[in-house]
PDB file of N, CA and C in Angstrom:
ATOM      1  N   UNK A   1      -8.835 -19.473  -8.250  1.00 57.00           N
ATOM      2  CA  UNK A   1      -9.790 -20.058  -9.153  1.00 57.00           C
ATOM      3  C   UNK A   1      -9.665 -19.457 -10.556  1.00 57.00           C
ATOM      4  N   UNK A   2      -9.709 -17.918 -10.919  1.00 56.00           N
ATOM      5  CA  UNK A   2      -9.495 -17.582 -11.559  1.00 56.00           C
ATOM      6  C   UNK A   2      -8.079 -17.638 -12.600  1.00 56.00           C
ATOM      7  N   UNK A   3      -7.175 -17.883 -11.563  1.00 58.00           N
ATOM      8  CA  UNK A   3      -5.554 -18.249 -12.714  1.00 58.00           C
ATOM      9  C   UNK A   3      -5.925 -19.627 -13.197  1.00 58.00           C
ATOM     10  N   UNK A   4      -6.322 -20.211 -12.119  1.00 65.00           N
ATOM     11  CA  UNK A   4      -6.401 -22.096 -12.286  1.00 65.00           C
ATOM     12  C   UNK A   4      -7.327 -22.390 -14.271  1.00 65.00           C
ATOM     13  N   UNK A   5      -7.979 -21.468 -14.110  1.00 63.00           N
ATOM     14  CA  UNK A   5      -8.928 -21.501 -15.303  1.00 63.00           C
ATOM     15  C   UNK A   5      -9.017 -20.229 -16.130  1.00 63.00           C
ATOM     16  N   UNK A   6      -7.673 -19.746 -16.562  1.00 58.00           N
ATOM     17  CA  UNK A   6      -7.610 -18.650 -17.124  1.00 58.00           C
ATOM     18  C   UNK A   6      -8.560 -18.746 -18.582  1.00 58.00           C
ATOM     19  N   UNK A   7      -7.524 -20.044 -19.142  1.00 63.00           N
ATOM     20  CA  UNK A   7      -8.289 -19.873 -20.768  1.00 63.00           C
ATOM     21  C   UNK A   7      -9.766 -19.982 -20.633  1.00 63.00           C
ATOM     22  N   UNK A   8     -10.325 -19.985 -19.733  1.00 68.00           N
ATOM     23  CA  UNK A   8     -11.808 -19.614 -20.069  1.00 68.00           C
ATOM     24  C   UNK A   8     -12.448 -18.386 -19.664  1.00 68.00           C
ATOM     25  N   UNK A   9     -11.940 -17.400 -19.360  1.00 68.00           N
ATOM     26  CA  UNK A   9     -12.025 -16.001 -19.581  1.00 68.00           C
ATOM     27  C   UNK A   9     -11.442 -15.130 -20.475  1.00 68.00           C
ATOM     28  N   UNK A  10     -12.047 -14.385 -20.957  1.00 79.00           N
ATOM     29  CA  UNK A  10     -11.543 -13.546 -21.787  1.00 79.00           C
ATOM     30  C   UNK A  10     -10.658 -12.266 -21.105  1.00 79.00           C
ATOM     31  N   UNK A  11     -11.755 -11.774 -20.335  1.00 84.00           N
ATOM     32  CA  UNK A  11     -10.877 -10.206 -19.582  1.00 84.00           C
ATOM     33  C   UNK A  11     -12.082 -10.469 -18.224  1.00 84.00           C
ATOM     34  N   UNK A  12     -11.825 -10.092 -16.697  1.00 87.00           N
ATOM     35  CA  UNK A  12     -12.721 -10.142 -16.089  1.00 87.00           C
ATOM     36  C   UNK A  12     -12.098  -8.863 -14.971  1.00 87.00           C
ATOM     37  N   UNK A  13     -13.078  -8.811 -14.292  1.00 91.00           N
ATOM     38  CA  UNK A  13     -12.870  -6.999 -13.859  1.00 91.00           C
ATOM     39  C   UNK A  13     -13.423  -7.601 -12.333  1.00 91.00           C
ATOM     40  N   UNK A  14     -12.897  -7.698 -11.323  1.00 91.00           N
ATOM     41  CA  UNK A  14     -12.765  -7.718  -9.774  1.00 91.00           C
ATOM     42  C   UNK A  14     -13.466  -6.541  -8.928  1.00 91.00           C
ATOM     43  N   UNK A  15     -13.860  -5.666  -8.320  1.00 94.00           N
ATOM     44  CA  UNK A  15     -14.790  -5.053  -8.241  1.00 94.00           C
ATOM     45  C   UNK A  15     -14.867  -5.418  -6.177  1.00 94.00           C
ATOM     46  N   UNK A  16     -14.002  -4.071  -5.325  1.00 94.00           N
ATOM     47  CA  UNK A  16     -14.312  -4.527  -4.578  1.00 94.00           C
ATOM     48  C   UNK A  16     -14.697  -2.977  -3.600  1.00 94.00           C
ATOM     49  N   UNK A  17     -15.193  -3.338  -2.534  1.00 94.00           N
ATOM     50  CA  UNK A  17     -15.487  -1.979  -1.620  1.00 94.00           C
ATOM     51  C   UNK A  17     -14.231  -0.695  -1.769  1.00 94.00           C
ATOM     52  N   UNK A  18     -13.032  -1.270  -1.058  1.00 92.00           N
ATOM     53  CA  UNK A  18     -12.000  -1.000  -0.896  1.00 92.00           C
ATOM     54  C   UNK A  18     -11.073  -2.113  -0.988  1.00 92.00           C
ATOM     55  N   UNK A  19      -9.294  -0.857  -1.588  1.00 88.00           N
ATOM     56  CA  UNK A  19      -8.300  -2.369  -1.560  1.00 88.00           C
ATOM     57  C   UNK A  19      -7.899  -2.849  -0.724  1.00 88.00           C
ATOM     58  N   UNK A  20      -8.575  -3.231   0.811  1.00 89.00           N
ATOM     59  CA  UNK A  20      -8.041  -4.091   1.878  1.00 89.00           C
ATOM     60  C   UNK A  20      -9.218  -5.564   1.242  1.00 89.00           C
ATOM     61  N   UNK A  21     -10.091  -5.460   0.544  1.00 90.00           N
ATOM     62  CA  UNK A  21     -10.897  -6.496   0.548  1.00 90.00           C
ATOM     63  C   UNK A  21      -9.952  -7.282  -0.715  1.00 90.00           C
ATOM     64  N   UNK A  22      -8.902  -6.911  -1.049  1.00 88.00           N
ATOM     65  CA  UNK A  22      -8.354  -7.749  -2.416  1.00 88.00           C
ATOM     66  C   UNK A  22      -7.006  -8.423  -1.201  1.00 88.00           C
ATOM     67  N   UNK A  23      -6.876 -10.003  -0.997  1.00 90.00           N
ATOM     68  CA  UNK A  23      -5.492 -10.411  -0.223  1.00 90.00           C
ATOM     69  C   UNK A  23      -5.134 -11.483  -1.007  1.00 90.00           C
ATOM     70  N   UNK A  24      -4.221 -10.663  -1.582  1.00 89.00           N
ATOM     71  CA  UNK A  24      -3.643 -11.768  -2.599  1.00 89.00           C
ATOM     72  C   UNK A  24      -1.427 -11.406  -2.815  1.00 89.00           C
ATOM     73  N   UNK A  25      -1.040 -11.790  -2.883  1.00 91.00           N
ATOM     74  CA  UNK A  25       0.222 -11.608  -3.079  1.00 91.00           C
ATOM     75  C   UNK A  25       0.810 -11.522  -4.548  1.00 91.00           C
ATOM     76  N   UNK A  26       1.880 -10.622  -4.047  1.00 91.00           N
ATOM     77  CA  UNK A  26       2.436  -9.716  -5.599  1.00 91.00           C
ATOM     78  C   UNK A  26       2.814 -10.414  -6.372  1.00 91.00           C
ATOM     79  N   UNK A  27       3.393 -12.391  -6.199  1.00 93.00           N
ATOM     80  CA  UNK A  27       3.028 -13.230  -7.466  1.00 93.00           C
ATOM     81  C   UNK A  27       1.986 -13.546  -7.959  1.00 93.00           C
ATOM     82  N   UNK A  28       1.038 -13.720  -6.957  1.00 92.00           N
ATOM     83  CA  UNK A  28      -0.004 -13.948  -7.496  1.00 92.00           C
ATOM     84  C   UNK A  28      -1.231 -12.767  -8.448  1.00 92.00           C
ATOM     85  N   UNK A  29      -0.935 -11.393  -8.151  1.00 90.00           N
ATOM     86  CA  UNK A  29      -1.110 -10.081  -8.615  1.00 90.00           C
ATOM     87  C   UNK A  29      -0.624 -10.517 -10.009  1.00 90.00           C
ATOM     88  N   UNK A  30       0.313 -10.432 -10.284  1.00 92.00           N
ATOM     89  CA  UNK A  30       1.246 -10.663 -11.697  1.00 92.00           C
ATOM     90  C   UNK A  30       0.817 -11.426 -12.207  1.00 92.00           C
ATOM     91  N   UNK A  31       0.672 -13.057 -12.042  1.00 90.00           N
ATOM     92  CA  UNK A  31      -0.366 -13.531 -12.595  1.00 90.00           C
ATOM     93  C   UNK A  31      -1.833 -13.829 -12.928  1.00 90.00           C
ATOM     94  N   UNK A  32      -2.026 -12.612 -12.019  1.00 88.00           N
ATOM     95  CA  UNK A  32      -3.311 -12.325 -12.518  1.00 88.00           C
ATOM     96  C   UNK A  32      -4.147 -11.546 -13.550  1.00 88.00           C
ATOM     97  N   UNK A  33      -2.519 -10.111 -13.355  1.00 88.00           N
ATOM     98  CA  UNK A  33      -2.730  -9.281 -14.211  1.00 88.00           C
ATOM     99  C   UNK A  33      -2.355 -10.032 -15.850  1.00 88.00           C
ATOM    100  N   UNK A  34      -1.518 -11.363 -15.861  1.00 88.00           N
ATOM    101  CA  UNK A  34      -1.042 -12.322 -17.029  1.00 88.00           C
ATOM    102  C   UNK A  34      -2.138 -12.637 -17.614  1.00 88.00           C
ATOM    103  N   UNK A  35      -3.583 -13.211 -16.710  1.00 85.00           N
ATOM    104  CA  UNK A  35      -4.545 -13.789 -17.043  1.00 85.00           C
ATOM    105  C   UNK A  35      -5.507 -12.864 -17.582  1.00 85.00           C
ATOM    106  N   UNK A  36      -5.240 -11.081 -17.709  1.00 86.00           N
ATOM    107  CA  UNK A  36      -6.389 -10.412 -17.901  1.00 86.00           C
ATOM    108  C   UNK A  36      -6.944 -10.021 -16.780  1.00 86.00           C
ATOM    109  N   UNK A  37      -7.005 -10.352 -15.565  1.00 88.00           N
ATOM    110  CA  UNK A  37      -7.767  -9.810 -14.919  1.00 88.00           C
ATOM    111  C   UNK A  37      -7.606  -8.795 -14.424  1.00 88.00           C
ATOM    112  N   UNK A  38      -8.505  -7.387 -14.003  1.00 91.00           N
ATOM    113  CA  UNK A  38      -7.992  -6.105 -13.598  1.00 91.00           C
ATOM    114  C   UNK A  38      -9.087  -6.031 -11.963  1.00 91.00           C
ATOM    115  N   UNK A  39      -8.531  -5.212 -11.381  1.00 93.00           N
ATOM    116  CA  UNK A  39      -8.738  -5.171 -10.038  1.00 93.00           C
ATOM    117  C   UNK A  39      -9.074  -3.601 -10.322  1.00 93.00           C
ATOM    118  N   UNK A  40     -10.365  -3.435  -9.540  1.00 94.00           N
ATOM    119  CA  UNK A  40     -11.118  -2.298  -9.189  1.00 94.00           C
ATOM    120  C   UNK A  40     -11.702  -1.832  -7.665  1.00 94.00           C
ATOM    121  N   UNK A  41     -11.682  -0.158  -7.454  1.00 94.00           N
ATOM    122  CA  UNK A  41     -12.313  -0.087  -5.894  1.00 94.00           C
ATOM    123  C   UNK A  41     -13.215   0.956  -6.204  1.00 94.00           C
ATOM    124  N   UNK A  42     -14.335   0.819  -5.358  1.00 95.00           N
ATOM    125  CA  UNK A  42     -14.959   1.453  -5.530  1.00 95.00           C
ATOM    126  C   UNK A  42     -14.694   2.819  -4.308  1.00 95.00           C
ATOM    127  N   UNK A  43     -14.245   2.678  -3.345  1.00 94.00           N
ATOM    128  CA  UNK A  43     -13.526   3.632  -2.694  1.00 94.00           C
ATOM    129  C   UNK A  43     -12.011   3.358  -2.561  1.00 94.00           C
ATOM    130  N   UNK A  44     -11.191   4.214  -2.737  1.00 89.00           N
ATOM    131  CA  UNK A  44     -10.013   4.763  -2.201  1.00 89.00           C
ATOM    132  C   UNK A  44      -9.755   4.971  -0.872  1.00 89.00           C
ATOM    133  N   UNK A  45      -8.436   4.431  -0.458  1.00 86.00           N
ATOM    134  CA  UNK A  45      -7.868   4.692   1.021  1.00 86.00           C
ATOM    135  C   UNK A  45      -6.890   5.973   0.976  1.00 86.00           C
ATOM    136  N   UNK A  46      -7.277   7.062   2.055  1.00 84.00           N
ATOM    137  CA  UNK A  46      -6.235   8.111   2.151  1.00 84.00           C
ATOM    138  C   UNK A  46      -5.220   7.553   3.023  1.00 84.00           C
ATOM    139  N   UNK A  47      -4.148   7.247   2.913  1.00 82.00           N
ATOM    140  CA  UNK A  47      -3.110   7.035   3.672  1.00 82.00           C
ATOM    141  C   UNK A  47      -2.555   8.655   4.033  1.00 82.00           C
ATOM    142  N   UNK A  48      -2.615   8.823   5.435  1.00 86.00           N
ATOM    143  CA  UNK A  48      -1.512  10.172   5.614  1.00 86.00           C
ATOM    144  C   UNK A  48      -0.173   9.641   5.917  1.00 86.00           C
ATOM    145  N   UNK A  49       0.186   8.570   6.231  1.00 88.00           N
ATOM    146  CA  UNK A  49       1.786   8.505   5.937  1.00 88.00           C
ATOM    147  C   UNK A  49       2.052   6.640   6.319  1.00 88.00           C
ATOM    148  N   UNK A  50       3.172   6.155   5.896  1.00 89.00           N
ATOM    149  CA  UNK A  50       3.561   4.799   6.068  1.00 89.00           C
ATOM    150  C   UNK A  50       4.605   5.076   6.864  1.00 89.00           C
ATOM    151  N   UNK A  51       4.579   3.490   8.510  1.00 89.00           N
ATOM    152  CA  UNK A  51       5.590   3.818   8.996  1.00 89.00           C
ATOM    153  C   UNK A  51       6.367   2.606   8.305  1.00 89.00           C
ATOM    154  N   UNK A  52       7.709   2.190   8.717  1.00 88.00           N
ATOM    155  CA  UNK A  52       8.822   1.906   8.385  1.00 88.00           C
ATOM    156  C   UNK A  52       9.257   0.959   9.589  1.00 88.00           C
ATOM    157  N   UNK A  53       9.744  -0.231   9.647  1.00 86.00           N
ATOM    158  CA  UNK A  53      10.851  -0.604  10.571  1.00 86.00           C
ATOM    159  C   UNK A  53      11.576  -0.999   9.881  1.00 86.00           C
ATOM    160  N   UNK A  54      13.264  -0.420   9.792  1.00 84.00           N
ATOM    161  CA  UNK A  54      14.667  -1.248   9.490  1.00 84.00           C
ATOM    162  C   UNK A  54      14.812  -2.927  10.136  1.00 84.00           C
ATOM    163  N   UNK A  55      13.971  -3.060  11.107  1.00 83.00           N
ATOM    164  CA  UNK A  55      14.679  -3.976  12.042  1.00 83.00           C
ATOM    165  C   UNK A  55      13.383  -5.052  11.418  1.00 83.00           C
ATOM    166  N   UNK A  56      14.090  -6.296  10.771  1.00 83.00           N
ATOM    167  CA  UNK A  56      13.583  -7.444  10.907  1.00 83.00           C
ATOM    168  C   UNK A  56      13.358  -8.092  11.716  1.00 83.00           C
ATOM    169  N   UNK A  57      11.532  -9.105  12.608  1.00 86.00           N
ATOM    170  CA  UNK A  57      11.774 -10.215  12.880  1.00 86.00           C
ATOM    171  C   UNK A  57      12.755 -11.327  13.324  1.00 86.00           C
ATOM    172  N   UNK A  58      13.519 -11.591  11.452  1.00 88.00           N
ATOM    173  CA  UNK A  58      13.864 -12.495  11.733  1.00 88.00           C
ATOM    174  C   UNK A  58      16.014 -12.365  11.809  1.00 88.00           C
ATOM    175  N   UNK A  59      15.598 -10.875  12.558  1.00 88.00           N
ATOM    176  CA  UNK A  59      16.992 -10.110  13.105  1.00 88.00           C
ATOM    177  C   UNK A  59      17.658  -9.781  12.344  1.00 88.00           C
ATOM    178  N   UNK A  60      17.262  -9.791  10.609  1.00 88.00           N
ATOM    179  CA  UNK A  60      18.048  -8.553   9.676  1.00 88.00           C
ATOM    180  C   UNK A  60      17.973  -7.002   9.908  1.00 88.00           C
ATOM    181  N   UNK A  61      18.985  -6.362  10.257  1.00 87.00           N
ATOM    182  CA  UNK A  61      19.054  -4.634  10.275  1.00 87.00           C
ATOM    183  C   UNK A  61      19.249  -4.284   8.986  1.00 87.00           C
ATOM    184  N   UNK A  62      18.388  -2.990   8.413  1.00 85.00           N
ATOM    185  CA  UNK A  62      19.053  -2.749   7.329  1.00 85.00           C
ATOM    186  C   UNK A  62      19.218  -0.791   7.525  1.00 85.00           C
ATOM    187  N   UNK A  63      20.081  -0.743   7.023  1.00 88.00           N
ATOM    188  CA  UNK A  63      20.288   0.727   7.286  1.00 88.00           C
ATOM    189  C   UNK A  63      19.270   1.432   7.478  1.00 88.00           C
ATOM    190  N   UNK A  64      19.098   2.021   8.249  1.00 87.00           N
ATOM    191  CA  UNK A  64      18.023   2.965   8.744  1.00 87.00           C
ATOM    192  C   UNK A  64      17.446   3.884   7.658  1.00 87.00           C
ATOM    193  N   UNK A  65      18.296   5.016   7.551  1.00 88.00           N
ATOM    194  CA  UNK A  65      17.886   6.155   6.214  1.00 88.00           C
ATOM    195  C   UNK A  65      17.850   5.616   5.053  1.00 88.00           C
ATOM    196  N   UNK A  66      18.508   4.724   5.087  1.00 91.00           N
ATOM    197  CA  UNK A  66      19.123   4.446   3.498  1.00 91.00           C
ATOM    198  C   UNK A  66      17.512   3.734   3.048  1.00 91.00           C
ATOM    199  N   UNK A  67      16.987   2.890   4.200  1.00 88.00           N
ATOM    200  CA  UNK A  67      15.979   2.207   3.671  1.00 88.00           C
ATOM    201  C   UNK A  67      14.259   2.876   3.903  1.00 88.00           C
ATOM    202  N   UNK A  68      14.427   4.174   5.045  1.00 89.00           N
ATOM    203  CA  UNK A  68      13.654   4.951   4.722  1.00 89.00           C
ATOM    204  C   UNK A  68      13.384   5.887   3.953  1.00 89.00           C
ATOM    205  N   UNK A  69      14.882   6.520   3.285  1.00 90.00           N
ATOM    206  CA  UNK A  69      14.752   7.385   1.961  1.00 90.00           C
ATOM    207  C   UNK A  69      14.601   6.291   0.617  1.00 90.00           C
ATOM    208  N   UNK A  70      14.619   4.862   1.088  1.00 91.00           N
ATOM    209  CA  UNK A  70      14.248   4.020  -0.364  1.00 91.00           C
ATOM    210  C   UNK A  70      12.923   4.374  -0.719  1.00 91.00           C
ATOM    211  N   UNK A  71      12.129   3.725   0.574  1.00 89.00           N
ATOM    212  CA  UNK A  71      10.528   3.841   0.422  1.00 89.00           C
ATOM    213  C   UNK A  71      10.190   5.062   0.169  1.00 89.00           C
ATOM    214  N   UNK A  72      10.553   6.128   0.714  1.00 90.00           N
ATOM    215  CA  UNK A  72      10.305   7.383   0.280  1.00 90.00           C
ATOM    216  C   UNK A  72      10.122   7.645  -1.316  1.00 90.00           C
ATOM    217  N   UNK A  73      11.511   7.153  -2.029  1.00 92.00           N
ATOM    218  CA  UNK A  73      11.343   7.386  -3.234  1.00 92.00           C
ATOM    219  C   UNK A  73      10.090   6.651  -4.497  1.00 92.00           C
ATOM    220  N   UNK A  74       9.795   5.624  -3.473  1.00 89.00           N
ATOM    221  CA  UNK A  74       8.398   4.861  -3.730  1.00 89.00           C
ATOM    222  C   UNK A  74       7.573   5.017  -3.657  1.00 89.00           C
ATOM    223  N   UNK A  75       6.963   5.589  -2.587  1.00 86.00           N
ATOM    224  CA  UNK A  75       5.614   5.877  -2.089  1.00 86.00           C
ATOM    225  C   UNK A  75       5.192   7.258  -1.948  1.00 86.00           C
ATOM    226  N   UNK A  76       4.234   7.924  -2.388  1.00 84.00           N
ATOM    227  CA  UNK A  76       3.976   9.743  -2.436  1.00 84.00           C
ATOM    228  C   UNK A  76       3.678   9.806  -1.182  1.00 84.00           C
ATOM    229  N   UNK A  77       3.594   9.533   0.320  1.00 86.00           N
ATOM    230  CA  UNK A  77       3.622   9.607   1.052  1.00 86.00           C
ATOM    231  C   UNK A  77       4.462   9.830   2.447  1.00 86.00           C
ATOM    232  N   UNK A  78       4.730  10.633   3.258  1.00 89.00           N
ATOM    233  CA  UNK A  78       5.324  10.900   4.177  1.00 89.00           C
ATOM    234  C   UNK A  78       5.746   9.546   5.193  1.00 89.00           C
ATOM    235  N   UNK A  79       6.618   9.255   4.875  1.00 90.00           N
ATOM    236  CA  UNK A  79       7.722   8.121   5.351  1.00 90.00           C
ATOM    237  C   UNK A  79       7.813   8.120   7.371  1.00 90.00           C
ATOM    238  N   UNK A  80       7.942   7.153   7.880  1.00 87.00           N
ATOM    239  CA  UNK A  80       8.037   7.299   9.541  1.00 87.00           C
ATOM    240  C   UNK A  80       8.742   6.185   9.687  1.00 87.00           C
ATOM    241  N   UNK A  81       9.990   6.319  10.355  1.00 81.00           N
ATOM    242  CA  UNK A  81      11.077   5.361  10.770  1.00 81.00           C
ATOM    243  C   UNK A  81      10.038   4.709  12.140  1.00 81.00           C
ATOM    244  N   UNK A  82       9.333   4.069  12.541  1.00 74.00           N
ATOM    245  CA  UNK A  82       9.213   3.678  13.743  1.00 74.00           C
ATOM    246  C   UNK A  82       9.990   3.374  15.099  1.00 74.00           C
ATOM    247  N   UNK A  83      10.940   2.876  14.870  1.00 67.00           N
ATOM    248  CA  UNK A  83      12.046   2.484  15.315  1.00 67.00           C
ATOM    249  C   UNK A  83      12.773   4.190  16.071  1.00 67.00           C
ATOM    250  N   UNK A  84      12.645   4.864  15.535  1.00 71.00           N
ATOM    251  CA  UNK A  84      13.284   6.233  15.429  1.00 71.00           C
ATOM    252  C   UNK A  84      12.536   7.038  16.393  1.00 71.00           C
ATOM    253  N   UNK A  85      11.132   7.007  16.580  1.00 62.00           N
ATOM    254  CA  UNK A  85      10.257   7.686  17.318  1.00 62.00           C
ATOM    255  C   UNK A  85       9.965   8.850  16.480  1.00 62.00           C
ATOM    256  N   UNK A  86      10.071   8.955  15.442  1.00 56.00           N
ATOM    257  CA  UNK A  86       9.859  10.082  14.457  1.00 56.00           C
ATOM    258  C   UNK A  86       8.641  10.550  15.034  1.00 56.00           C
ATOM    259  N   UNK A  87       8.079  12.048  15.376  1.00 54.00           N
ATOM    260  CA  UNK A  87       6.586  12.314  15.175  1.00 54.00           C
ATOM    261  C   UNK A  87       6.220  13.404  14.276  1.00 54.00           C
ATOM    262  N   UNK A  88       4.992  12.965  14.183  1.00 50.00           N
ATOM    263  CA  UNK A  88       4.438  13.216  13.098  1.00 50.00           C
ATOM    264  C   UNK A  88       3.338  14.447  13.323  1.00 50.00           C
ATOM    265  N   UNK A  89       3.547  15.301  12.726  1.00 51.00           N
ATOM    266  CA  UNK A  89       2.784  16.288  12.909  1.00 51.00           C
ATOM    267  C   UNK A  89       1.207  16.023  13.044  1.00 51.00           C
ATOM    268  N   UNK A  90       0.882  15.429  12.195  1.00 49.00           N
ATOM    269  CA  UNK A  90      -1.066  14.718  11.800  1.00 49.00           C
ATOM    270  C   UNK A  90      -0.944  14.334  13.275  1.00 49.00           C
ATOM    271  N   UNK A  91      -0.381  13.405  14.113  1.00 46.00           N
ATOM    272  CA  UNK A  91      -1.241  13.200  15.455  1.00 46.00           C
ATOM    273  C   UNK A  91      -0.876  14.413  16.684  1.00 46.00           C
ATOM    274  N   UNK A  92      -0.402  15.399  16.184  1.00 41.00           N
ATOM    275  CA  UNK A  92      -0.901  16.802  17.273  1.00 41.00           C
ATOM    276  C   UNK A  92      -2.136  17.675  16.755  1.00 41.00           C
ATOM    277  N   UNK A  93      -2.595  17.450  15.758  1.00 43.00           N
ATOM    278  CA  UNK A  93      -3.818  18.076  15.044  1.00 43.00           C
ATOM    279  C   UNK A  93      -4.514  17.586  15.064  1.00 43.00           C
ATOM    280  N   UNK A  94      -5.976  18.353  14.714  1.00 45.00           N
ATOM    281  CA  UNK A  94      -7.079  17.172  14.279  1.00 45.00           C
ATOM    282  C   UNK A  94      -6.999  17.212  12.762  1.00 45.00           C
ATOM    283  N   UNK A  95      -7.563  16.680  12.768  1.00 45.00           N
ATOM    284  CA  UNK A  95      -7.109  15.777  10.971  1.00 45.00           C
ATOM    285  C   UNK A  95      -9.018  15.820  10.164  1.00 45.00           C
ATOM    286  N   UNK A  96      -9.097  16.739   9.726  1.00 47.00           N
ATOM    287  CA  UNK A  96     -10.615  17.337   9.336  1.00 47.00           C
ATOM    288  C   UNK A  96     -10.611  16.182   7.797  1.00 47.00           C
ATOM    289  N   UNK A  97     -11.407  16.097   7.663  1.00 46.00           N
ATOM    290  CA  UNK A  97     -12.238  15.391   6.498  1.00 46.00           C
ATOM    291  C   UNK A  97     -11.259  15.812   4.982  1.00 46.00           C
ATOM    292  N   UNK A  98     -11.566  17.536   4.974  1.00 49.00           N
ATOM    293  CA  UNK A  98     -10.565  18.151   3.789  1.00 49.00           C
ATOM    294  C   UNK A  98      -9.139  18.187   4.132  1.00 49.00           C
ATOM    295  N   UNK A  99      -8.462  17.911   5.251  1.00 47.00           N
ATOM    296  CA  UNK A  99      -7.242  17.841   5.252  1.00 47.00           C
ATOM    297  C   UNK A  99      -6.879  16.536   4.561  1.00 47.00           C
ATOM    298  N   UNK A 100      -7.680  15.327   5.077  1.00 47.00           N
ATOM    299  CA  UNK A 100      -7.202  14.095   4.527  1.00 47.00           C
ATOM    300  C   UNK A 100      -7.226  13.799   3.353  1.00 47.00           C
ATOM    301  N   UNK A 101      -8.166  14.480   2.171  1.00 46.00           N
ATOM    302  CA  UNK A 101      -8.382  14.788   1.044  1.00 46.00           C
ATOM    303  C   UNK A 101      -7.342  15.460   0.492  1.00 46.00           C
ATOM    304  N   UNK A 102      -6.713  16.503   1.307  1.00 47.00           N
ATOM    305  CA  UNK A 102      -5.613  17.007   0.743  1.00 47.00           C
ATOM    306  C   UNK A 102      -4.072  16.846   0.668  1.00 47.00           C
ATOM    307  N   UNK A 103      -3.971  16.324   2.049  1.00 50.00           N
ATOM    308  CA  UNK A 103      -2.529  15.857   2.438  1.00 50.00           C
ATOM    309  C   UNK A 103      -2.232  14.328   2.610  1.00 50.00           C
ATOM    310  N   UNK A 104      -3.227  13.670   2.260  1.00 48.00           N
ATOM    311  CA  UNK A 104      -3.018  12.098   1.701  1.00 48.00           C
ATOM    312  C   UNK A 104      -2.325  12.004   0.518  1.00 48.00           C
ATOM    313  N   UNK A 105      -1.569  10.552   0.505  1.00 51.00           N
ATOM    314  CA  UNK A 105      -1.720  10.034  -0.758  1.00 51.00           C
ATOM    315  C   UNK A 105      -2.715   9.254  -0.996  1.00 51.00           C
ATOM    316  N   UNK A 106      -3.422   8.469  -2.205  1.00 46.00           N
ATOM    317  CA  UNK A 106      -4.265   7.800  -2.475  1.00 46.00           C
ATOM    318  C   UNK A 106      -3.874   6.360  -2.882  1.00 46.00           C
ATOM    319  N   UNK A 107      -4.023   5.556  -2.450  1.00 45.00           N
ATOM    320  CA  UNK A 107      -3.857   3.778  -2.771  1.00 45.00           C
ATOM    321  C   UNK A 107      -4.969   3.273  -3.924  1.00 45.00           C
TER     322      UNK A 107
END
């Protein structure tokens, strides 16, 4: 609604709990951010780590490391091949309130 009728906003500011309540796709992001509009949360998600599969669906492989040290270089967060059985230290611990504060990244 908002791209559809850009020229009649000036700047408008989105405003949501958290960013799982924003589902919109990264063309449509871009043109949104085209139209002025900025996206806000009022809480932050701690992610303690993103997993990873090489293995496509729709049966593309793509190198294993190559495409988990990609994301790595992307994301401030501790990387997990799924595929690999990687484990992860966070699920032999308990994971306290200030740990997640500390050893998260933030989205």
């Amino acid at each position: 609604m908002f791209i559809k009728n850009r020229g009649n906003f000036d700047h408008v500011n989105l405003v949501a709990i958290d960013g799982t309540r924003f589902f919109i796709s990264y063309q449509e992001y871009q043109k949104a951010l085209a139209c002025n509009l900025s996206f806000y949360v009022m809480n932050t998600i701690h992610l303690l780590f993103v997993s990873c599969n090489p293995h496509s669906p729709l049966g593309v492989d793509f190198p294993k490391k190559e495409f988990q040290n990609k994301l790595q270089q992307e994301i401030l967060c501790h990387v997990i091949d799924v595929k690999e059985g990687e484990k992860c230290d966070l699920s032999m611990k308990e994971v306290s309130k200030e740990s997640v504060l500390t050893d998260s990244c933030h989205v």
